[in-house]
Amino acid sequence: MEDSIVKFDKPQQVDLDRCVHCGLCLNACPTYRELGVEMDSPRGRIYQMNQVAAGAPVTPSYIEHIELCLACRACETACPSGVQYGKLVEAARSEIEAVTTRPRGERFLRKFVFEHLLQSPGLLKTAGALLYLYQASGMQKVMRSSGLMQLVGKLGRLESLSPPAEPPFFFSKIGKTFPAEGTQRYRVAFLAGCIANVSFARLNEATVRVLQKNGCEVVVPGEQTCCGALHVHSGLRDEARKLARRNIDAVVNSNFDAVITNAAGCGSTLKEYDELLEHDPAYAAKAKKFAHLMKDVNEFLASIELNTQMGEVPVTVTYQDSCHLAHGQRVRTQPRKLLRAVPGLEFREMPMSDLCCGSAGIYNVIQNEMSMTVLKTKMDFVNGTRAEVIATANPGCMLQLQAGAKMHGKGQRVAHVVEILDEAYRNFK
Ligand code: SF4
Ligand code: SF4
């Protein structure tokens, strides 16, 4: 189907009208908390969207306030009127994309990243191999210890956020099926992400092992592709639709009990494929079925009878809610339940655990300054718990928190919940 549905990709008046301007969301908003500026609060941004909907032009100032939003959706949780802020900000970005023209260099870079790199295993493997060379050859160490990175300012800060390359990459597992350990109870599909195949290959392997330990036959569908979350967050909804159709075709007719992701940011977009494709007659019903099958790995494991044959993991752990899990998918208790099931682990709740860490997809690259400010606030809360490990549920948050632990932390290790479970299963004697 031709993607001639741009008229839907702007904030709809019926959604904007849900806001009653009460301001109860303000204190939950990281950018408002840092800046104290109404136009950088959820209410202020909705006010500006209303003005544009009424015919005001899309100005640089409007773009700035919309782009400074982390799309963390904390305001959705706080809002008593049921404003779907995530939907609004994604639509606002899509409208900005449609009515403005970016500078040539930026256009080229975005086209390369969104339409080629993220969708191409070949390009991702090449980028991963180059990154590995930079990191393993000692060049990264030299650059960092020489102080050169500090000299180049923002570029240096961005370098500190670069993901690791973890060969062998997970691409070699795509298209394979992994049998359940013991009696098979479920048959699930695992969506492995795009960059995660290079940078979180060990996490993906741990996820498969933990699912196998819990009686799942794990299929890693060969036709899967990038989920499109970064595209949606950047206003590129038509490109995201193309990816959504491919992922739906990869799993929807194969009789799975669930489709699993270990990335909260991907999960909320994958669960919203039905919204993304609601006006596509060929895919609307299939997208609904897909969204219904989609589960975050924490959510899935907490919903089944968990294999408790675990050994001790004697560490103190605090949990950082990934925004797109807590606010986007309302999955909060499940990761905590899983962590508390690990023998020897002491769980320490952190105040404001659902305040964004500043990662927010590629926000930490594009809005690096605000991202680092938000991260500093987060690390103050983390340090207050005196926990040795920061557990979370999203690869992007893991990278950001690792940078936070280096810059402001007390030597904490950062781990995905599933990696801690995997350790517990491996420690079983
Ligand atoms: S999504 Fe997050 S940053 Fe954006 S307005 Fe809502 S609370 Fe603020
Ligand atoms: S978004 Fe919700 S909480 Fe915020 S001002 Fe509007 S109605 Fe109130």
Short mmCIF file of C-alpha atoms and ligand atoms in Angstrom, two decimals:
data_model
loop_
_atom_site.label_atom_id
_atom_site.label_comp_id
_atom_site.label_asym_id
_atom_site.label_seq_id
_atom_site.Cartn_x
_atom_site.Cartn_y
_atom_site.Cartn_z
CA MET A 1 0.00 0.00 0.00
CA GLU A 2 1.19 3.49 -0.88
CA ASP A 3 2.03 5.51 2.27
CA SER A 4 -0.20 8.41 1.31
CA ILE A 5 -1.50 8.81 4.85
CA VAL A 6 0.50 11.84 5.92
CA LYS A 7 -2.67 13.66 6.97
CA PHE A 8 -2.89 11.36 9.97
CA ASP A 9 0.68 12.06 11.06
CA LYS A 10 0.14 15.27 12.92
CA PRO A 11 -1.36 15.82 16.39
CA GLN A 12 -5.10 15.21 16.20
CA GLN A 13 -7.40 17.76 17.83
CA VAL A 14 -9.33 15.06 19.66
CA ASP A 15 -6.08 13.94 21.36
CA LEU A 16 -4.97 17.50 22.14
CA ASP A 17 -8.36 18.31 23.66
CA ARG A 18 -7.86 15.71 26.38
CA CYS A 19 -5.46 18.09 28.12
CA VAL A 20 -7.27 20.18 30.74
CA HIS A 21 -4.12 22.22 31.52
CA CYS A 22 -4.07 21.12 35.18
CA GLY A 23 -0.26 20.98 35.35
CA LEU A 24 -0.13 17.71 37.32
CA CYS A 25 2.40 16.38 34.82
CA LEU A 26 4.91 19.18 35.30
CA ASN A 27 6.91 17.71 38.16
CA ALA A 28 7.25 14.36 36.36
CA CYS A 29 8.83 16.01 33.32
CA PRO A 30 12.66 15.88 33.31
CA THR A 31 13.09 18.91 31.02
CA TYR A 32 10.71 21.01 33.11
CA ARG A 33 12.44 19.89 36.31
CA GLU A 34 15.81 20.99 34.91
CA LEU A 35 14.76 24.22 33.18
CA GLY A 36 11.59 25.35 34.96
CA VAL A 37 10.30 26.64 31.62
CA GLU A 38 6.62 26.16 30.82
CA MET A 39 7.30 25.74 27.09
CA ASP A 40 9.55 22.78 27.97
CA SER A 41 6.84 21.09 30.02
CA PRO A 42 4.22 18.65 28.70
CA ARG A 43 1.45 21.23 29.17
CA GLY A 44 3.49 23.90 27.39
CA ARG A 45 4.30 21.60 24.50
CA ILE A 46 0.65 20.64 24.12
CA TYR A 47 -0.21 24.36 24.12
CA GLN A 48 2.26 24.90 21.27
CA MET A 49 0.89 21.89 19.35
CA ASN A 50 -2.58 23.39 19.71
CA GLN A 51 -1.35 26.66 18.23
CA VAL A 52 0.12 24.85 15.22
CA ALA A 53 -3.07 22.82 14.84
CA ALA A 54 -4.97 26.14 14.75
CA GLY A 55 -2.83 27.38 11.86
CA ALA A 56 0.26 28.93 13.46
CA PRO A 57 3.48 28.25 11.51
CA VAL A 58 6.02 25.63 12.54
CA THR A 59 8.76 27.95 13.80
CA PRO A 60 12.34 27.18 14.87
CA SER A 61 11.26 27.85 18.46
CA TYR A 62 8.44 25.27 18.20
CA ILE A 63 10.87 22.71 16.74
CA GLU A 64 13.35 23.38 19.53
CA HIS A 65 10.81 22.76 22.31
CA ILE A 66 9.44 19.62 20.65
CA GLU A 67 12.93 18.25 19.98
CA LEU A 68 14.07 18.90 23.55
CA CYS A 69 11.34 16.55 24.78
CA LEU A 70 12.80 13.16 25.73
CA ALA A 71 9.58 11.40 24.66
CA CYS A 72 9.95 9.56 27.96
CA ARG A 73 6.18 9.61 28.50
CA ALA A 74 6.47 10.23 32.27
CA CYS A 75 3.76 12.85 31.72
CA GLU A 76 1.42 10.12 30.45
CA THR A 77 1.71 8.27 33.75
CA ALA A 78 1.17 11.48 35.74
CA CYS A 79 -1.79 12.73 33.68
CA PRO A 80 -5.24 12.18 35.20
CA SER A 81 -6.96 13.03 31.90
CA GLY A 82 -5.45 10.19 29.89
CA VAL A 83 -3.47 12.39 27.50
CA GLN A 84 -1.51 10.11 25.17
CA TYR A 85 1.50 12.34 25.07
CA GLY A 86 3.78 9.83 23.31
CA LYS A 87 1.36 9.67 20.40
CA LEU A 88 1.17 13.47 20.29
CA VAL A 89 4.91 14.13 20.31
CA GLU A 90 5.59 11.45 17.68
CA ALA A 91 2.90 12.99 15.47
CA ALA A 92 4.28 16.50 16.07
CA ARG A 93 7.74 15.34 15.00
CA SER A 94 6.29 13.70 11.94
CA GLU A 95 4.56 16.95 10.99
CA ILE A 96 7.80 18.90 11.53
CA GLU A 97 9.57 16.40 9.26
CA ALA A 98 6.89 16.88 6.60
CA VAL A 99 6.84 20.68 6.54
CA THR A 100 10.52 21.58 7.07
CA THR A 101 13.70 20.93 5.15
CA ARG A 102 16.84 20.02 7.04
CA PRO A 103 20.32 21.16 5.89
CA ARG A 104 21.78 18.98 3.14
CA GLY A 105 24.42 17.24 5.28
CA GLU A 106 21.91 16.38 7.97
CA ARG A 107 19.46 15.06 5.36
CA PHE A 108 22.14 12.83 3.91
CA LEU A 109 23.20 11.52 7.33
CA ARG A 110 19.60 10.81 8.40
CA LYS A 111 18.87 9.05 5.13
CA PHE A 112 21.96 6.89 5.49
CA VAL A 113 21.29 5.98 9.14
CA PHE A 114 17.51 5.48 9.02
CA GLU A 115 17.02 4.06 5.53
CA HIS A 116 20.24 2.07 5.14
CA LEU A 117 22.41 1.43 8.21
CA LEU A 118 19.71 0.37 10.69
CA GLN A 119 18.04 -1.89 8.14
CA SER A 120 21.10 -3.59 6.71
CA PRO A 121 22.84 -6.46 8.54
CA GLY A 122 25.78 -6.05 6.12
CA LEU A 123 26.32 -2.36 6.95
CA LEU A 124 25.82 -2.98 10.67
CA LYS A 125 28.40 -5.79 10.58
CA THR A 126 30.89 -3.50 8.81
CA ALA A 127 30.26 -0.66 11.26
CA GLY A 128 30.59 -3.16 14.14
CA ALA A 129 33.89 -4.49 12.78
CA LEU A 130 35.31 -0.95 12.47
CA LEU A 131 34.12 -0.10 15.97
CA TYR A 132 35.71 -3.27 17.30
CA LEU A 133 38.98 -2.38 15.61
CA TYR A 134 38.91 1.07 17.22
CA GLN A 135 38.10 -0.35 20.65
CA ALA A 136 40.25 -3.50 20.66
CA SER A 137 43.35 -2.02 19.00
CA GLY A 138 43.86 0.27 21.98
CA MET A 139 43.09 3.34 19.88
CA GLN A 140 40.07 4.16 22.03
CA LYS A 141 42.16 3.91 25.21
CA VAL A 142 44.83 6.19 23.76
CA MET A 143 42.25 8.74 22.60
CA ARG A 144 40.55 8.77 25.99
CA SER A 145 43.66 8.85 28.19
CA SER A 146 45.44 11.44 26.02
CA GLY A 147 42.81 14.02 26.86
CA LEU A 148 42.18 14.50 23.12
CA MET A 149 38.55 13.63 23.56
CA GLN A 150 38.05 16.35 26.17
CA LEU A 151 39.59 18.84 23.74
CA VAL A 152 36.99 18.13 21.06
CA GLY A 153 34.16 18.91 23.47
CA LYS A 154 30.80 17.53 22.37
CA LEU A 155 32.41 14.97 20.06
CA GLY A 156 34.40 13.68 23.00
CA ARG A 157 31.29 13.35 25.14
CA LEU A 158 29.55 11.52 22.31
CA GLU A 159 32.50 9.15 21.98
CA SER A 160 32.05 8.19 25.63
CA LEU A 161 28.51 7.06 24.75
CA SER A 162 29.54 4.93 21.78
CA PRO A 163 28.25 1.37 22.12
CA PRO A 164 30.68 -1.51 22.46
CA ALA A 165 31.23 -3.94 19.60
CA GLU A 166 30.76 -7.50 20.83
CA PRO A 167 31.93 -10.07 18.30
CA PRO A 168 30.80 -12.67 17.43
CA PHE A 169 27.76 -10.66 16.46
CA PHE A 170 24.26 -12.04 17.06
CA PHE A 171 23.50 -11.93 13.31
CA SER A 172 24.86 -15.49 13.11
CA LYS A 173 21.92 -16.65 15.30
CA ILE A 174 19.22 -15.04 13.17
CA GLY A 175 17.14 -17.66 11.38
CA LYS A 176 17.96 -20.33 13.98
CA THR A 177 15.78 -22.18 16.49
CA PHE A 178 16.89 -22.97 20.04
CA PRO A 179 15.19 -25.88 21.83
CA ALA A 180 13.57 -25.62 25.26
CA GLU A 181 15.48 -27.09 28.18
CA GLY A 182 13.41 -29.84 29.77
CA THR A 183 9.76 -30.03 28.85
CA GLN A 184 8.71 -27.51 26.21
CA ARG A 185 6.00 -25.23 27.59
CA TYR A 186 6.01 -22.40 25.05
CA ARG A 187 7.10 -21.55 21.54
CA VAL A 188 8.26 -17.95 21.23
CA ALA A 189 9.82 -15.70 18.60
CA PHE A 190 12.71 -13.45 19.62
CA LEU A 191 13.22 -10.10 17.89
CA ALA A 192 16.90 -9.30 18.28
CA GLY A 193 16.93 -5.60 17.32
CA CYS A 194 19.31 -3.92 14.90
CA ILE A 195 22.32 -2.33 16.64
CA ALA A 196 21.86 -4.82 19.49
CA ASN A 197 23.07 -7.61 17.19
CA VAL A 198 26.45 -5.88 17.20
CA SER A 199 26.56 -4.12 20.55
CA PHE A 200 24.49 -6.35 22.80
CA ALA A 201 25.20 -9.76 21.29
CA ARG A 202 25.92 -11.24 24.75
CA LEU A 203 22.66 -9.83 26.13
CA ASN A 204 20.74 -11.36 23.23
CA GLU A 205 22.42 -14.72 23.87
CA ALA A 206 21.59 -14.48 27.59
CA THR A 207 17.96 -13.73 26.71
CA VAL A 208 17.73 -16.85 24.55
CA ARG A 209 19.33 -18.98 27.32
CA VAL A 210 16.97 -17.68 30.02
CA LEU A 211 13.95 -18.35 27.80
CA GLN A 212 15.25 -21.88 27.07
CA LYS A 213 15.70 -22.46 30.82
CA ASN A 214 12.05 -21.54 31.20
CA GLY A 215 10.73 -24.15 28.82
CA CYS A 216 10.64 -22.04 25.66
CA GLU A 217 11.55 -23.13 22.20
CA VAL A 218 13.05 -19.89 20.89
CA VAL A 219 12.79 -19.08 17.20
CA VAL A 220 14.85 -16.13 15.94
CA PRO A 221 12.94 -15.38 12.72
CA GLY A 222 15.16 -14.92 9.69
CA GLU A 223 13.01 -12.25 8.05
CA GLN A 224 12.99 -9.85 11.02
CA THR A 225 14.36 -6.32 10.76
CA CYS A 226 14.85 -3.17 12.82
CA CYS A 227 11.63 -2.38 14.75
CA GLY A 228 11.41 1.24 13.59
CA ALA A 229 11.36 2.79 17.08
CA LEU A 230 14.13 5.26 16.27
CA HIS A 231 12.28 6.17 13.07
CA VAL A 232 9.02 6.80 14.92
CA HIS A 233 10.78 8.93 17.55
CA SER A 234 12.41 10.96 14.78
CA GLY A 235 9.16 11.62 12.93
CA LEU A 236 9.83 9.11 10.13
CA ARG A 237 6.59 7.19 10.44
CA ASP A 238 6.32 6.07 6.81
CA GLU A 239 9.74 4.42 7.00
CA ALA A 240 8.69 2.81 10.31
CA ARG A 241 5.56 1.43 8.62
CA LYS A 242 7.67 -0.37 6.03
CA LEU A 243 9.71 -2.02 8.79
CA ALA A 244 6.57 -2.87 10.78
CA ARG A 245 5.09 -4.74 7.81
CA ARG A 246 8.27 -6.79 7.44
CA ASN A 247 8.34 -7.76 11.13
CA ILE A 248 4.64 -8.62 11.08
CA ASP A 249 5.15 -10.87 8.04
CA ALA A 250 8.11 -12.52 9.81
CA VAL A 251 6.04 -13.83 12.73
CA VAL A 252 2.31 -13.39 12.47
CA ASN A 253 1.41 -16.64 10.72
CA SER A 254 3.73 -18.94 12.67
CA ASN A 255 1.74 -19.89 15.76
CA PHE A 256 3.88 -18.35 18.47
CA ASP A 257 2.70 -18.06 22.08
CA ALA A 258 4.52 -14.74 22.30
CA VAL A 259 6.92 -12.51 20.43
CA ILE A 260 9.69 -11.35 22.77
CA THR A 261 11.98 -8.33 22.92
CA ASN A 262 14.57 -7.47 25.55
CA ALA A 263 14.61 -3.77 24.61
CA ALA A 264 11.98 -1.57 26.24
CA GLY A 265 12.38 1.15 23.62
CA CYS A 266 11.71 -1.31 20.80
CA GLY A 267 8.91 -2.99 22.76
CA SER A 268 6.70 0.05 23.07
CA THR A 269 6.90 0.72 19.32
CA LEU A 270 6.37 -2.97 18.48
CA LYS A 271 3.29 -3.00 20.74
CA GLU A 272 1.98 0.05 18.92
CA TYR A 273 2.22 -1.36 15.38
CA ASP A 274 -1.57 -1.54 15.43
CA GLU A 275 -1.69 2.25 15.84
CA LEU A 276 1.01 2.78 13.21
CA LEU A 277 -0.88 0.69 10.65
CA GLU A 278 -4.48 1.37 11.68
CA HIS A 279 -5.23 3.00 8.31
CA ASP A 280 -3.60 0.28 6.24
CA PRO A 281 -6.41 -2.10 5.23
CA ALA A 282 -3.97 -4.88 4.30
CA TYR A 283 -2.16 -4.81 7.64
CA ALA A 284 -4.49 -3.33 10.29
CA ALA A 285 -5.82 -6.71 11.50
CA LYS A 286 -2.42 -8.43 11.31
CA ALA A 287 -0.85 -5.52 13.22
CA LYS A 288 -3.44 -5.94 15.99
CA LYS A 289 -2.62 -9.64 16.26
CA PHE A 290 1.10 -8.85 16.31
CA ALA A 291 0.69 -6.19 19.01
CA HIS A 292 -1.27 -8.66 21.13
CA LEU A 293 1.52 -11.27 20.88
CA MET A 294 4.29 -8.78 21.67
CA LYS A 295 5.81 -9.08 25.16
CA ASP A 296 8.76 -7.55 26.91
CA VAL A 297 10.97 -10.37 28.23
CA ASN A 298 10.38 -9.23 31.86
CA GLU A 299 6.66 -9.17 31.33
CA PHE A 300 6.67 -12.65 29.76
CA LEU A 301 8.88 -14.30 32.40
CA ALA A 302 6.91 -12.78 35.26
CA SER A 303 3.67 -14.10 33.75
CA ILE A 304 4.76 -17.75 33.63
CA GLU A 305 5.84 -20.16 36.33
CA LEU A 306 9.47 -19.14 36.68
CA ASN A 307 12.19 -21.80 36.80
CA THR A 308 13.65 -21.22 40.27
CA GLN A 309 16.65 -23.52 39.89
CA MET A 310 19.03 -20.62 40.42
CA GLY A 311 22.32 -20.23 42.23
CA GLU A 312 23.22 -17.25 44.39
CA VAL A 313 24.05 -13.83 42.96
CA PRO A 314 25.26 -12.07 46.12
CA VAL A 315 25.02 -8.40 45.09
CA THR A 316 23.05 -5.31 46.03
CA VAL A 317 20.91 -4.17 43.09
CA THR A 318 18.81 -1.13 42.35
CA TYR A 319 16.46 -0.94 39.39
CA GLN A 320 16.14 1.92 36.90
CA ASP A 321 12.75 1.83 35.20
CA SER A 322 13.24 2.22 31.46
CA CYS A 323 10.76 4.90 30.42
CA HIS A 324 9.33 2.93 27.54
CA LEU A 325 8.75 -0.04 29.83
CA ALA A 326 7.29 1.83 32.82
CA HIS A 327 5.45 4.66 31.10
CA GLY A 328 5.07 3.25 27.58
CA GLN A 329 4.09 -0.32 28.49
CA ARG A 330 3.08 -0.03 32.17
CA VAL A 331 5.51 -2.81 33.08
CA ARG A 332 6.86 -1.93 36.51
CA THR A 333 6.36 -4.74 39.01
CA GLN A 334 7.57 -7.56 36.75
CA PRO A 335 11.32 -6.75 36.61
CA ARG A 336 11.33 -6.22 40.38
CA LYS A 337 9.56 -9.55 40.89
CA LEU A 338 12.22 -11.29 38.79
CA LEU A 339 15.11 -9.62 40.63
CA ARG A 340 13.63 -10.51 44.01
CA ALA A 341 13.44 -14.16 42.88
CA VAL A 342 17.25 -14.37 42.60
CA PRO A 343 18.81 -16.02 45.67
CA GLY A 344 21.37 -13.93 47.52
CA LEU A 345 20.42 -10.71 45.73
CA GLU A 346 19.53 -7.71 47.90
CA PHE A 347 17.14 -5.35 46.13
CA ARG A 348 17.25 -1.64 46.96
CA GLU A 349 14.50 0.58 45.59
CA MET A 350 15.68 3.96 44.30
CA PRO A 351 13.68 7.19 44.71
CA MET A 352 12.37 8.51 41.37
CA SER A 353 13.34 5.22 39.72
CA ASP A 354 11.08 6.07 36.78
CA LEU A 355 12.71 9.44 36.09
CA CYS A 356 14.40 9.25 32.68
CA CYS A 357 18.17 8.62 32.64
CA GLY A 358 18.53 10.83 29.55
CA SER A 359 19.18 8.07 27.03
CA ALA A 360 15.89 8.26 25.10
CA GLY A 361 16.90 6.56 21.86
CA ILE A 362 19.36 8.85 20.12
CA TYR A 363 18.43 11.83 22.30
CA ASN A 364 21.77 11.59 24.13
CA VAL A 365 23.52 12.16 20.80
CA ILE A 366 21.25 14.91 19.45
CA GLN A 367 20.50 16.74 22.71
CA ASN A 368 23.69 15.80 24.49
CA GLU A 369 23.77 18.71 26.93
CA MET A 370 20.28 18.15 28.36
CA SER A 371 20.85 14.39 28.34
CA MET A 372 23.97 14.78 30.49
CA THR A 373 22.14 17.10 32.91
CA VAL A 374 19.34 14.57 33.31
CA LEU A 375 21.90 11.78 33.75
CA LYS A 376 23.65 13.64 36.58
CA THR A 377 20.32 13.95 38.43
CA LYS A 378 19.69 10.24 37.90
CA MET A 379 23.12 9.24 39.18
CA ASP A 380 22.55 11.21 42.40
CA PHE A 381 19.54 8.97 43.06
CA VAL A 382 21.49 5.85 42.09
CA ASN A 383 24.42 6.71 44.37
CA GLY A 384 22.02 7.27 47.26
CA THR A 385 21.05 3.58 47.20
CA ARG A 386 24.69 2.44 47.55
CA ALA A 387 23.81 -0.52 45.31
CA GLU A 388 26.64 -2.28 43.48
CA VAL A 389 24.59 -3.03 40.38
CA ILE A 390 22.15 -0.89 38.39
CA ALA A 391 19.66 -3.20 36.70
CA THR A 392 17.54 -1.97 33.85
CA ALA A 393 15.60 -3.27 30.86
CA ASN A 394 16.78 -1.44 27.78
CA PRO A 395 20.13 -1.48 25.95
CA GLY A 396 20.05 2.30 25.40
CA CYS A 397 19.56 2.90 29.13
CA MET A 398 22.42 0.49 29.85
CA LEU A 399 24.84 2.53 27.74
CA GLN A 400 23.72 5.79 29.29
CA LEU A 401 23.96 4.43 32.84
CA GLN A 402 27.40 2.98 32.12
CA ALA A 403 28.50 6.46 31.08
CA GLY A 404 26.80 7.85 34.21
CA ALA A 405 28.56 5.35 36.46
CA LYS A 406 31.90 6.39 34.94
CA MET A 407 31.28 10.12 35.16
CA HIS A 408 29.39 10.45 38.45
CA GLY A 409 29.09 6.97 39.94
CA LYS A 410 30.74 4.82 42.56
CA GLY A 411 31.97 2.01 40.33
CA GLN A 412 28.55 0.43 39.80
CA ARG A 413 28.09 -2.34 37.25
CA VAL A 414 25.15 -1.99 34.86
CA ALA A 415 23.20 -5.08 33.85
CA HIS A 416 19.98 -6.03 32.13
CA VAL A 417 17.56 -7.93 34.40
CA VAL A 418 17.88 -10.92 32.07
CA GLU A 419 21.67 -10.96 32.46
CA ILE A 420 21.26 -11.24 36.24
CA LEU A 421 18.81 -14.13 35.79
CA ASP A 422 21.23 -15.77 33.38
CA GLU A 423 24.00 -15.47 35.98
CA ALA A 424 21.72 -17.05 38.60
CA TYR A 425 20.92 -19.99 36.31
CA ARG A 426 24.60 -20.48 35.51
CA ASN A 427 25.44 -20.43 39.25
CA PHE A 428 23.02 -23.28 39.98
CA LYS A 429 24.81 -26.38 41.26
S1 SF4 B 1 7.67 12.96 27.33
FE1 SF4 B 1 9.05 13.30 29.08
S2 SF4 B 1 10.30 15.10 28.48
FE2 SF4 B 1 8.55 15.02 27.05
S3 SF4 B 1 7.01 16.37 27.96
FE3 SF4 B 1 6.55 14.28 28.72
S4 SF4 B 1 7.66 14.08 30.67
FE4 SF4 B 1 8.50 15.88 29.57
S1 SF4 B 2 -1.10 16.69 30.03
FE1 SF4 B 2 -2.50 15.90 31.61
S2 SF4 B 2 -1.51 16.37 33.54
FE2 SF4 B 2 -0.50 17.64 31.97
S3 SF4 B 2 -1.63 19.57 32.00
FE3 SF4 B 2 -2.61 18.30 30.45
S4 SF4 B 2 -4.28 17.24 31.54
FE4 SF4 B 2 -2.91 18.06 33.10
#
